[in-house]
Coordinates of C-alpha atoms in Angstrom, one line a residue:
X1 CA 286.8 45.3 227.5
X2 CA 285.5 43.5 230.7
X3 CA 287.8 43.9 233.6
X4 CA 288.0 40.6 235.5
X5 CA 288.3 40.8 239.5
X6 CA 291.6 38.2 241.0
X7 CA 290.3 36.8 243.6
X8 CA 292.1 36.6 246.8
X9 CA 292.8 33.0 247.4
X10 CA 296.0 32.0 245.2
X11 CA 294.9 28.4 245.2
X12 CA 294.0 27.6 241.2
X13 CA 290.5 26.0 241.4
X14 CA 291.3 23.8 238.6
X15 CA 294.9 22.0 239.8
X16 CA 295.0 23.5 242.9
X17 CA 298.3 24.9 242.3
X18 CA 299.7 28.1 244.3
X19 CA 299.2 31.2 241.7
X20 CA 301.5 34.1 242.8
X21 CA 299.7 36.8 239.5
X22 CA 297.0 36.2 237.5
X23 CA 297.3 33.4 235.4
X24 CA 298.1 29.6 237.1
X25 CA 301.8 28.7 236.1
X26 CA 300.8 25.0 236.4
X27 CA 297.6 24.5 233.7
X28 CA 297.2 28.1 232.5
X29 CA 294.0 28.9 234.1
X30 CA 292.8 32.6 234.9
X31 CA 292.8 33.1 238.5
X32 CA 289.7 35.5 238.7
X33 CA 286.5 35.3 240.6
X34 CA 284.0 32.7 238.4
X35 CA 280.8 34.8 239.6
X36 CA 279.8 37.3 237.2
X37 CA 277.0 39.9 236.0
X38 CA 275.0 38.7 233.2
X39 CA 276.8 41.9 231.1
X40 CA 280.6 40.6 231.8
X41 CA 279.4 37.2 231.1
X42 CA 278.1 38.1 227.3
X43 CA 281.6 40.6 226.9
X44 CA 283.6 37.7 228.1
X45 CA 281.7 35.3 225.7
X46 CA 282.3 37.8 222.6
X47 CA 286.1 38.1 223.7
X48 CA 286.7 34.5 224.3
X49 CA 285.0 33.8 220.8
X50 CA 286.9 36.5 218.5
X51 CA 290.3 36.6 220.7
X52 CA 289.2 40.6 220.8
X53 CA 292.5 41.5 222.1
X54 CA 293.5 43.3 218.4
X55 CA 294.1 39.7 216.8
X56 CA 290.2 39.6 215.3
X57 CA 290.5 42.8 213.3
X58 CA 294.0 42.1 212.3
X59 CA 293.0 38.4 211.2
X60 CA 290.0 39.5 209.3
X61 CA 292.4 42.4 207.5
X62 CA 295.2 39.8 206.6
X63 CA 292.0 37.5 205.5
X64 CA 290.7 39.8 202.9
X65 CA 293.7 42.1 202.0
X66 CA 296.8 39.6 202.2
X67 CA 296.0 35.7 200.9
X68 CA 297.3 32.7 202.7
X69 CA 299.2 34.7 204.7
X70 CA 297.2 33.4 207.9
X71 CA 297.8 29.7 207.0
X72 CA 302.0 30.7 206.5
X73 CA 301.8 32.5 210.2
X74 CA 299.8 29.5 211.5
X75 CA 302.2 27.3 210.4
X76 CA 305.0 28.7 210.9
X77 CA 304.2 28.8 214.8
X78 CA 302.8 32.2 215.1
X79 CA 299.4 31.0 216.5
X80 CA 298.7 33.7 219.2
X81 CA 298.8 36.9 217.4
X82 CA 296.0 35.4 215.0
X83 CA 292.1 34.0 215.6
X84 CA 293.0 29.8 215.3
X85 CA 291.5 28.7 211.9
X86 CA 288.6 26.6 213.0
X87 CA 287.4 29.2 215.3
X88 CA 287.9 31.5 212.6
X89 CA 285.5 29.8 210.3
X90 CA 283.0 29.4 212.9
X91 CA 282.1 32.7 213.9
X92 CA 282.4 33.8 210.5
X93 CA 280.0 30.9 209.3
X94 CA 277.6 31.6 211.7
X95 CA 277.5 35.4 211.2
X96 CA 277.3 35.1 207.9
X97 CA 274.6 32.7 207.7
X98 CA 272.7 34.2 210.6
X99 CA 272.6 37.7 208.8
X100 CA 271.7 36.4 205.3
X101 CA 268.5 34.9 206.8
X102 CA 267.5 38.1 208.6
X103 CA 268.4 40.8 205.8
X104 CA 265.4 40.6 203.6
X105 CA 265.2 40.8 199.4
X106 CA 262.7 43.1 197.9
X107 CA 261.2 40.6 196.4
X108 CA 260.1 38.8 199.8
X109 CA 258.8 42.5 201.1
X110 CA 255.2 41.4 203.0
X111 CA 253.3 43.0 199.8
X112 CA 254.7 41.5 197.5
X113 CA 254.4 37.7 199.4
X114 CA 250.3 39.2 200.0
X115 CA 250.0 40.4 196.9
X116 CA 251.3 36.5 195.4
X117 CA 248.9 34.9 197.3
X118 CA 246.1 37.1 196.3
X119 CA 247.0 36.5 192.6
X120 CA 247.1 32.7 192.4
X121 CA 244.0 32.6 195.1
X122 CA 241.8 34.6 192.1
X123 CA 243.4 32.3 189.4
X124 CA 241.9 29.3 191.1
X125 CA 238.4 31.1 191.8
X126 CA 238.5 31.6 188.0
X127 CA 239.3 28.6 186.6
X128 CA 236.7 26.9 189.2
X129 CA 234.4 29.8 188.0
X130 CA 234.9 28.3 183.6
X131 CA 234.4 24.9 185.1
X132 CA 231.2 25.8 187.0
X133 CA 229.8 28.2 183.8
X134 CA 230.5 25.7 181.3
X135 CA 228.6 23.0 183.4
X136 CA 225.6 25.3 183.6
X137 CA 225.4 25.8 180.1
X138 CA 225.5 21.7 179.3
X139 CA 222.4 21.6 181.8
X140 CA 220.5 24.3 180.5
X141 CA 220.9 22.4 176.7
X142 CA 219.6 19.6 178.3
X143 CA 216.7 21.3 180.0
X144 CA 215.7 22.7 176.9
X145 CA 216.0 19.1 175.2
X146 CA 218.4 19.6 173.1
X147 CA 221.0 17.0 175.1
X148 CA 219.6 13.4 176.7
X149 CA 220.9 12.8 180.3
X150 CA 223.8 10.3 179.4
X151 CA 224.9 13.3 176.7
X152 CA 224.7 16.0 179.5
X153 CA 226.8 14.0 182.0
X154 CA 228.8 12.7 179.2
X155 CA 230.1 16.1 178.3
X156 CA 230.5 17.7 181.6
X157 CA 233.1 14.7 182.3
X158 CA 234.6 15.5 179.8
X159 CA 234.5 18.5 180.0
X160 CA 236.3 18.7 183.4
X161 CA 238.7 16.0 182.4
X162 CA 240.2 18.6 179.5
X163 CA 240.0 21.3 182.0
X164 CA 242.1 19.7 185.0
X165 CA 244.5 17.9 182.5
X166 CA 245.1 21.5 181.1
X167 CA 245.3 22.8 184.9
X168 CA 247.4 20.1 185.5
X169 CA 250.4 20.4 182.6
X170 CA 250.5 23.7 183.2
X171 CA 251.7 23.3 186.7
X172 CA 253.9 20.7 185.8
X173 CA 256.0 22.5 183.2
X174 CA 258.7 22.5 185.8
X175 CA 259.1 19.1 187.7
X176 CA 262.2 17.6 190.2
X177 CA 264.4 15.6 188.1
X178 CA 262.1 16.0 185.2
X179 CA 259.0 13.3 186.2
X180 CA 257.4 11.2 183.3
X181 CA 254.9 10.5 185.6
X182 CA 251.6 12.3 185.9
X183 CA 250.8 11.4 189.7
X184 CA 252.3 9.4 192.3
X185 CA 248.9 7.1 191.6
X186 CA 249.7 6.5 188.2
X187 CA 253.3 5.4 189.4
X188 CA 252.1 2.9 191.9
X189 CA 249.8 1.0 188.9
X190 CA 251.8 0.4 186.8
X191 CA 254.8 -0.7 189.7
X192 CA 252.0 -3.0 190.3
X193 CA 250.2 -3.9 187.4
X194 CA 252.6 -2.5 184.4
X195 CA 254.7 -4.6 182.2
X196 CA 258.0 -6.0 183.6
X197 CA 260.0 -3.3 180.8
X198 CA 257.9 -0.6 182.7
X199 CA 258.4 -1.7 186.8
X200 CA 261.7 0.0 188.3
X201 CA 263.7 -1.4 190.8
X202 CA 263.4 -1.1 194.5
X203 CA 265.6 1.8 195.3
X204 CA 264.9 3.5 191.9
X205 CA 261.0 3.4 192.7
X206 CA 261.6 4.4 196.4
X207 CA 263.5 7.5 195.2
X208 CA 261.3 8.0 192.0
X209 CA 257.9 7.9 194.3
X210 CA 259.4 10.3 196.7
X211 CA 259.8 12.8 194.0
X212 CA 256.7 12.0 192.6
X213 CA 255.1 13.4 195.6
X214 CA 256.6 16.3 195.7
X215 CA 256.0 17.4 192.1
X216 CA 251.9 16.4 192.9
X217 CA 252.4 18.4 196.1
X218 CA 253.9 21.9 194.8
X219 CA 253.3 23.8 191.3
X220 CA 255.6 24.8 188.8
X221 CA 256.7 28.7 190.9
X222 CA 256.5 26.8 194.6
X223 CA 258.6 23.9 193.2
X224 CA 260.8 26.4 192.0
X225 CA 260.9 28.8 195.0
X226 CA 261.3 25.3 197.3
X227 CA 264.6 23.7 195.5
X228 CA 266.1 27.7 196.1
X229 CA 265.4 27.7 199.5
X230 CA 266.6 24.2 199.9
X231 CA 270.1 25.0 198.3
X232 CA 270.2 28.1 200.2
X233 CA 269.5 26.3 203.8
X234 CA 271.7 23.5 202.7
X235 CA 274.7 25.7 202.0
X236 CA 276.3 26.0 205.4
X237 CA 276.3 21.9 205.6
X238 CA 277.6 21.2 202.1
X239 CA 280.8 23.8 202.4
X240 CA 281.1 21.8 205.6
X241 CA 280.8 18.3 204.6
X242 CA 283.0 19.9 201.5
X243 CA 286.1 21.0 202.8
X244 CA 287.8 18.3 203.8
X245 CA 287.3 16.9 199.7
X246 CA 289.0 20.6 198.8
X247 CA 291.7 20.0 201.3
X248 CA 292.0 16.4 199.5
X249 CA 292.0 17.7 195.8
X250 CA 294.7 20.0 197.1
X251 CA 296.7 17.1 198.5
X252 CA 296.4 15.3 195.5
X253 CA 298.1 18.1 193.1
X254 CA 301.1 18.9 195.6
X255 CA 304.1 16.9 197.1
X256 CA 303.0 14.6 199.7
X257 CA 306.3 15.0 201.2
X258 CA 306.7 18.2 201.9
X259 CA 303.1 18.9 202.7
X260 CA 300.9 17.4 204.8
X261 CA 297.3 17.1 204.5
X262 CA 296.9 19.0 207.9
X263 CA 298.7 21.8 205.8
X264 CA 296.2 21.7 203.3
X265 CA 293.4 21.6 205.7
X266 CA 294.0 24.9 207.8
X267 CA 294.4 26.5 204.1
X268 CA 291.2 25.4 203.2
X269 CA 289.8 27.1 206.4
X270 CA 290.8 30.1 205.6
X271 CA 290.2 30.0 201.7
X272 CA 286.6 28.7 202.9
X273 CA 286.3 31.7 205.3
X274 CA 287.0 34.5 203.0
X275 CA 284.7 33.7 200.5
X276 CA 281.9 33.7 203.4
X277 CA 282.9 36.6 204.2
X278 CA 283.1 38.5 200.8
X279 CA 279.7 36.9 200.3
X280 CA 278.4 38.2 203.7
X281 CA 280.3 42.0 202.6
X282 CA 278.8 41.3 199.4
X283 CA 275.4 41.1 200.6
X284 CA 275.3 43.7 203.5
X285 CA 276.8 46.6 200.4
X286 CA 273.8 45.5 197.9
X287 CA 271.1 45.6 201.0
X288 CA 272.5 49.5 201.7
X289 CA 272.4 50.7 198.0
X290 CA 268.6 49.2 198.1
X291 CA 267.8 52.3 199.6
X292 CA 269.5 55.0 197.1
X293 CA 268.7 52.5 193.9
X294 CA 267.2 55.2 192.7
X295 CA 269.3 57.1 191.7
X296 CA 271.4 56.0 188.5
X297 CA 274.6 57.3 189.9
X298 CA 274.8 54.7 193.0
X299 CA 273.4 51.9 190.4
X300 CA 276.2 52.2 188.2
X301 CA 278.3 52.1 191.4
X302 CA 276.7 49.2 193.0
X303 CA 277.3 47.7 189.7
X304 CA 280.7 47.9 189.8
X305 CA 281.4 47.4 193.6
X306 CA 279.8 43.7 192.8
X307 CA 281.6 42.9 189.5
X308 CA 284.7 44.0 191.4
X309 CA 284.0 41.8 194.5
X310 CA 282.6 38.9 192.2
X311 CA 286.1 38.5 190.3
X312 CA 288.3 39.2 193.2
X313 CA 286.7 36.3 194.8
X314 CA 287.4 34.5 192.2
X315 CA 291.0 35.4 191.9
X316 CA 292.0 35.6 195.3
X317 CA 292.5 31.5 195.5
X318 CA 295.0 32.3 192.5
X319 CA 297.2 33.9 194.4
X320 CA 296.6 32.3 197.8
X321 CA 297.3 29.0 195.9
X322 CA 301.0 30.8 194.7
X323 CA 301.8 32.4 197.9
X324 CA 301.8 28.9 200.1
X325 CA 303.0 26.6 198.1
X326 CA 305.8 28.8 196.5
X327 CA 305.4 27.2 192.8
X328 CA 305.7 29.0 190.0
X329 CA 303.1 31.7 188.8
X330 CA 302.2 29.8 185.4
X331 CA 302.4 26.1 187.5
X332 CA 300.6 27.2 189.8
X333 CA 297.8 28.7 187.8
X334 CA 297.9 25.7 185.6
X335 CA 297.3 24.0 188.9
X336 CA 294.8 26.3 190.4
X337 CA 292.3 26.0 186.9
X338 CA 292.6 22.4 187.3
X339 CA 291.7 22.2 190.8
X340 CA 289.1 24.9 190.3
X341 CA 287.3 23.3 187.0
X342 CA 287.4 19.9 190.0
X343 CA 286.0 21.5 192.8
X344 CA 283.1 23.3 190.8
X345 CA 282.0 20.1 189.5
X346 CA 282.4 18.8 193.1
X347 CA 280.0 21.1 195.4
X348 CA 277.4 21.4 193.0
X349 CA 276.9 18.1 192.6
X350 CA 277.2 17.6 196.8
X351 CA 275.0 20.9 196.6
X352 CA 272.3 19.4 194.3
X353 CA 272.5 16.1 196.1
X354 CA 271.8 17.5 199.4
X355 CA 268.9 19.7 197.8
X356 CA 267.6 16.6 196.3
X357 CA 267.4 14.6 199.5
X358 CA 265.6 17.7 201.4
X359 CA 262.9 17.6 199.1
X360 CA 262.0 13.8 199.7
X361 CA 261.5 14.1 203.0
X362 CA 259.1 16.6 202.5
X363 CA 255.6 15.8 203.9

């Protein structure tokens, strides 16, 4: 830990009060000198954001090993022994997210990205190699007479009309929202030149063109491997934007007199920060048994270290929800399913949503 140097005047530079120890009786303020190395300014960062001083390690034990017992000691006044709940869910949202993009999956290895890109780069050179041998062998029948000019040309259209309508179903078989639409071209004629039964409306074409685009844009696997990466980067933003409807659907199933939604919201803080944390625990155990996977031993025991983890996160709201609100076990589970079936429904639909609205902004 850092030590911090007083300094000699006793005047607090932020009420100018007379400080007689460390701290400024009047507003609170450290009396120390404000000039620091670059070293005791990072430590003092690090401290100031986890509340070192035994309180993270004893906040992020009661988190994983005692549920909702942080939100009864918050609430009950015991508020300095503990990391606050917003700051709480910060760090642990940031480290969580901030690791998960830097610890890599097997499958996204360098070789096996290079070896990808090699794959689909000879599948191209092929199928422009059928197009380019079956047009040779229409001109050479009609070198040798056997095809007139209009026949020749009429065939190799065709020919290449087939080929890039097969090309082109087969990297549509996936598409966003399931398009009907074979190109954003087709979708513009007939908005302008189709039947009135066949023209949608302003804000259904505006949303059904920006789709459009992006299923002429990417293939089947990239459209696929895009929407993943878009639900992954728009996680951290949907829990956020979430939390406040879990603190409501809680509200809604528990006495508005005795509880207040504030109560609710610093529960779902630290409901919201465990499961980024198991997820974050979650992730660094699987990335460290990568390394012994061969061995069948340590797969059977990863395999059971993650079932484990999966269906204590799972449980853990269970008796989180029991502890807080003191209700019954079977009321309370009754509760909890209800709530849980609700708030499934919920994020995946905020999830998808914000997923959805990524993608039609792509250029």
């Amino acid at each position: 830990m850092s030590k911090n140097t007083l300094r000699e005047d006793k005047t607090c530079l932020n009420c100018n009060y007379v400080v007689e120890k460390k701290f400024c009786p009047n507003c609170g303020q450290e009396n120390i000198d404000t000039r620091k190395t670059f070293y005791q300014l990072f430590v003092h960062f690090f401290e100031d954001l986890t509340h070192y001083e035994n309180s993270f390690w004893k906040t992020i034990r009661n988190l994983l090993l005692k549920p909702a017992s942080l939100t009864k000691e918050y609430l009950s006044g015991k508020r300095m022994s503990y990391l606050a709940p917003i700051r709480l869910y910060i760090f642990i949202s940031f480290a969580t997210f901030f690791l998960l993009s830097v610890i890599p999956d097997n499958e996204d290895t360098p070789d096996v990205k290079v070896n990808s890109k090699k794959a689909l780069v000879a599948t191209k050179k092929k199928e422009k190699d059928t197009i380019f041998k079956e047009q040779e062998k229409i001109i050479k029948l009609e070198q040798l007479g056997l095809l007139t000019k209009t026949e020749s040309d009429s065939l190799q259209k065709l020919f290449i009309q087939t080929k890039l309508k097969q090309i082109k179903d087969k990297k549509n078989n996936f598409t966003l929202l399931g398009s009907s639409y074979n190109s954003v071209e087709e979708l513009d004629s007939l908005q302008k030149h189709g039947k009135p039964s066949e023209k949608l409306g302003a804000f259904e074409y505006w949303i059904t063109r920006k789709m459009q685009l992006v299923n002429d844009k990417y293939d089947s696997d990239e459209l696929k491997e895009k929407f993943a990466e878009s639900f992954i980067h728009n996680l951290p933003k949907s829990l956020f934007i979430y939390m406040p409807l879990f603190a409501l659907v809680l509200w809604l199933f528990q006495n508005k007199k005795k509880w207040y939604y504030f109560d609710h919201g610093i529960f779902t803080l630290h409901y919201f920060s465990f499961l980024l944390l198991a997820i974050l625990i979650l992730r660094i155990i699987n990335y460290l048994f990568e390394f012994i996977n061969d061995y069948t031993f340590f797969n059977i025991l990863e395999y059971i270290f993650a079932t484990v983890a999966i269906l204590y996160m799972f449980y853990y709201f269970f008796p989180a929800h029991h502890r807080f609100y003191g209700e019954s076990r079977v009321v309370s589970a009754c509760k909890g399913i209800a709530m849980f079936i609700i708030n499934i429904i919920f994020i995946v639909i905020i999830l998808s949503v914000m997923a959805i609205y990524t993608f039609i902004n792509i250029h």
